[in-house]
Amino acid sequence: MVKGFRDFIMRGNVIELAIAVVIGVAFQAMVDSFVSAFITPLLNTFGGASSNGLGFSFRSSTPALAEATYVNISAMINAIIVFLLTALVVYLALVLPMNKLAERKAAKRAAAGIVDDPEPPSQEELLAEIRDLLKAQQRN
């Protein structure tokens, strides 16, 4: 059981996934601090000098309730920006290079004459082959 678990953990895909998660979390923190320090104040300037930022409060008779019902639109925009920037960098730093590496490996294998396993036949192709074999058996 321990040997099987060790083999599973030592597989390349699991280690690569762990590295990707760590890099993604670290980059997300960096993007989040950039957005909080730069984008949020920029968005809050559109809310006006006397507001908490870009957003609105639900109608209320007391100022304390108006503050409690404030909907901060700039925080939602910031979260979207953080997500998009993080996804973009993960794509550019991890996915794109891995795709290029896979293309190079495939090109090297093709140049060396190594043919990958062909795609398995579809269900329709298998059924047609079975039908033809059954017809041939009935003729004999």
mmCIF file of C-alpha atoms in Angstrom:
data_model
loop_
_atom_site.group_PDB
_atom_site.id
_atom_site.type_symbol
_atom_site.label_atom_id
_atom_site.label_comp_id
_atom_site.label_asym_id
_atom_site.label_seq_id
_atom_site.Cartn_x
_atom_site.Cartn_y
_atom_site.Cartn_z
ATOM 1 C CA MET A 1 0.000 0.000 0.000
ATOM 2 C CA VAL A 2 2.808 2.443 0.893
ATOM 3 C CA LYS A 3 4.725 1.555 -2.280
ATOM 4 C CA GLY A 4 1.638 2.178 -4.409
ATOM 5 C CA PHE A 5 1.052 5.537 -2.752
ATOM 6 C CA ARG A 6 4.723 6.489 -3.214
ATOM 7 C CA ASP A 7 4.536 5.555 -6.911
ATOM 8 C CA PHE A 8 1.384 7.636 -7.298
ATOM 9 C CA ILE A 9 2.950 10.691 -5.629
ATOM 10 C CA MET A 10 6.176 10.395 -7.601
ATOM 11 C CA ARG A 11 4.381 10.402 -10.937
ATOM 12 C CA GLY A 12 5.224 13.462 -12.993
ATOM 13 C CA ASN A 13 1.646 14.682 -13.348
ATOM 14 C CA VAL A 14 1.007 14.894 -9.599
ATOM 15 C CA ILE A 15 4.216 16.815 -8.954
ATOM 16 C CA GLU A 16 3.556 19.159 -11.875
ATOM 17 C CA LEU A 17 0.046 19.775 -10.584
ATOM 18 C CA ALA A 18 1.367 20.605 -7.109
ATOM 19 C CA ILE A 19 3.902 23.030 -8.583
ATOM 20 C CA ALA A 20 1.185 24.665 -10.690
ATOM 21 C CA VAL A 21 -1.055 25.130 -7.638
ATOM 22 C CA VAL A 22 1.752 26.701 -5.599
ATOM 23 C CA ILE A 23 2.718 29.045 -8.440
ATOM 24 C CA GLY A 24 -0.927 29.926 -9.065
ATOM 25 C CA VAL A 25 -1.569 30.771 -5.405
ATOM 26 C CA ALA A 26 1.589 32.886 -5.184
ATOM 27 C CA PHE A 27 0.739 34.736 -8.373
ATOM 28 C CA GLN A 28 -2.856 35.240 -7.265
ATOM 29 C CA ALA A 29 -1.617 36.956 -4.107
ATOM 30 C CA MET A 30 0.625 39.217 -6.183
ATOM 31 C CA VAL A 31 -2.198 40.137 -8.580
ATOM 32 C CA ASP A 32 -4.578 40.676 -5.672
ATOM 33 C CA SER A 33 -2.207 43.124 -4.008
ATOM 34 C CA PHE A 34 -1.688 44.967 -7.319
ATOM 35 C CA VAL A 35 -5.420 45.259 -7.875
ATOM 36 C CA SER A 36 -6.042 46.334 -4.270
ATOM 37 C CA ALA A 37 -3.294 48.949 -4.363
ATOM 38 C CA PHE A 38 -3.851 50.320 -7.856
ATOM 39 C CA ILE A 39 -7.128 49.283 -9.491
ATOM 40 C CA THR A 40 -9.372 49.672 -6.418
ATOM 41 C CA PRO A 41 -8.387 53.303 -5.744
ATOM 42 C CA LEU A 42 -8.774 54.021 -9.451
ATOM 43 C CA LEU A 43 -12.286 52.548 -9.487
ATOM 44 C CA ASN A 44 -13.185 54.300 -6.241
ATOM 45 C CA THR A 45 -12.454 57.693 -7.811
ATOM 46 C CA PHE A 46 -15.494 57.180 -10.032
ATOM 47 C CA GLY A 47 -17.706 56.878 -6.952
ATOM 48 C CA GLY A 48 -17.151 60.483 -5.926
ATOM 49 C CA ALA A 49 -15.284 62.142 -3.083
ATOM 50 C CA SER A 50 -17.931 61.465 -0.440
ATOM 51 C CA SER A 51 -18.564 57.804 -1.218
ATOM 52 C CA ASN A 52 -16.893 54.553 -0.235
ATOM 53 C CA GLY A 53 -16.150 53.798 -3.876
ATOM 54 C CA LEU A 54 -18.050 52.627 -6.889
ATOM 55 C CA GLY A 55 -21.311 51.257 -5.542
ATOM 56 C CA PHE A 56 -24.630 52.104 -3.987
ATOM 57 C CA SER A 57 -26.599 51.737 -0.755
ATOM 58 C CA PHE A 58 -30.124 50.531 -0.383
ATOM 59 C CA ARG A 59 -32.537 53.204 0.785
ATOM 60 C CA SER A 60 -32.482 53.548 4.526
ATOM 61 C CA SER A 61 -33.671 56.089 7.099
ATOM 62 C CA THR A 62 -30.549 55.833 9.267
ATOM 63 C CA PRO A 63 -26.956 56.367 8.119
ATOM 64 C CA ALA A 64 -25.775 53.245 9.961
ATOM 65 C CA LEU A 65 -28.140 51.061 7.922
ATOM 66 C CA ALA A 66 -27.161 52.813 4.705
ATOM 67 C CA GLU A 67 -23.531 51.918 5.382
ATOM 68 C CA ALA A 68 -24.491 48.324 6.249
ATOM 69 C CA THR A 69 -26.394 47.918 2.985
ATOM 70 C CA TYR A 70 -23.658 49.348 0.771
ATOM 71 C CA VAL A 71 -23.082 47.245 -2.374
ATOM 72 C CA ASN A 72 -19.432 47.665 -3.369
ATOM 73 C CA ILE A 73 -19.331 47.203 -7.138
ATOM 74 C CA SER A 74 -15.618 48.022 -7.298
ATOM 75 C CA ALA A 75 -14.866 44.964 -5.119
ATOM 76 C CA MET A 76 -16.707 42.745 -7.600
ATOM 77 C CA ILE A 77 -14.855 44.313 -10.533
ATOM 78 C CA ASN A 78 -11.579 43.802 -8.658
ATOM 79 C CA ALA A 79 -12.352 40.110 -8.129
ATOM 80 C CA ILE A 80 -13.053 39.679 -11.847
ATOM 81 C CA ILE A 81 -9.808 41.469 -12.754
ATOM 82 C CA VAL A 82 -7.821 39.305 -10.304
ATOM 83 C CA PHE A 83 -9.345 36.149 -11.772
ATOM 84 C CA LEU A 84 -8.713 37.158 -15.377
ATOM 85 C CA LEU A 85 -5.128 38.296 -14.759
ATOM 86 C CA THR A 86 -4.351 35.128 -12.789
ATOM 87 C CA ALA A 87 -5.843 32.919 -15.490
ATOM 88 C CA LEU A 88 -3.927 34.801 -18.185
ATOM 89 C CA VAL A 89 -0.581 34.412 -16.453
ATOM 90 C CA VAL A 90 -1.183 30.733 -15.638
ATOM 91 C CA TYR A 91 -2.050 30.191 -19.294
ATOM 92 C CA LEU A 92 1.003 32.084 -20.541
ATOM 93 C CA ALA A 93 3.435 30.666 -17.960
ATOM 94 C CA LEU A 94 2.243 27.057 -17.742
ATOM 95 C CA VAL A 95 -0.244 25.963 -20.379
ATOM 96 C CA LEU A 96 1.296 27.564 -23.458
ATOM 97 C CA PRO A 97 4.854 26.294 -22.801
ATOM 98 C CA MET A 98 3.541 22.783 -22.037
ATOM 99 C CA ASN A 99 1.597 22.770 -25.316
ATOM 100 C CA LYS A 100 4.700 23.902 -27.226
ATOM 101 C CA LEU A 101 6.745 21.185 -25.505
ATOM 102 C CA ALA A 102 4.169 18.553 -26.435
ATOM 103 C CA GLU A 103 4.210 19.771 -30.059
ATOM 104 C CA ARG A 104 8.028 19.519 -30.151
ATOM 105 C CA LYS A 105 7.937 15.996 -28.705
ATOM 106 C CA ALA A 106 5.339 14.961 -31.281
ATOM 107 C CA ALA A 107 7.427 16.473 -34.092
ATOM 108 C CA LYS A 108 10.541 14.621 -32.872
ATOM 109 C CA ARG A 109 8.609 11.361 -32.669
ATOM 110 C CA ALA A 110 7.249 11.876 -36.177
ATOM 111 C CA ALA A 111 10.726 12.692 -37.525
ATOM 112 C CA ALA A 112 12.088 9.536 -35.899
ATOM 113 C CA GLY A 113 9.319 7.502 -37.512
ATOM 114 C CA ILE A 114 7.642 6.611 -34.227
ATOM 115 C CA VAL A 115 3.913 6.362 -34.771
ATOM 116 C CA ASP A 116 1.622 6.895 -31.820
ATOM 117 C CA ASP A 117 -1.219 4.479 -31.302
ATOM 118 C CA PRO A 118 -4.012 5.282 -33.710
ATOM 119 C CA GLU A 119 -7.348 6.317 -32.328
ATOM 120 C CA PRO A 120 -9.549 3.390 -31.407
ATOM 121 C CA PRO A 121 -12.419 2.776 -33.777
ATOM 122 C CA SER A 122 -15.759 4.344 -32.973
ATOM 123 C CA GLN A 123 -18.756 2.317 -31.857
ATOM 124 C CA GLU A 124 -20.302 2.603 -35.300
ATOM 125 C CA GLU A 125 -17.152 1.241 -36.944
ATOM 126 C CA LEU A 126 -16.989 -1.655 -34.499
ATOM 127 C CA LEU A 127 -20.654 -2.496 -35.011
ATOM 128 C CA ALA A 128 -20.230 -2.419 -38.796
ATOM 129 C CA GLU A 129 -17.232 -4.755 -38.508
ATOM 130 C CA ILE A 130 -19.205 -7.163 -36.296
ATOM 131 C CA ARG A 131 -22.097 -7.063 -38.751
ATOM 132 C CA ASP A 132 -19.777 -7.873 -41.660
ATOM 133 C CA LEU A 133 -18.188 -10.755 -39.734
ATOM 134 C CA LEU A 134 -21.605 -12.184 -38.878
ATOM 135 C CA LYS A 135 -22.673 -11.961 -42.540
ATOM 136 C CA ALA A 136 -19.474 -13.729 -43.594
ATOM 137 C CA GLN A 137 -20.087 -16.490 -41.010
ATOM 138 C CA GLN A 138 -23.654 -17.021 -42.222
ATOM 139 C CA ARG A 139 -22.445 -17.503 -45.797
ATOM 140 C CA ASN A 140 -20.083 -20.307 -44.734
#
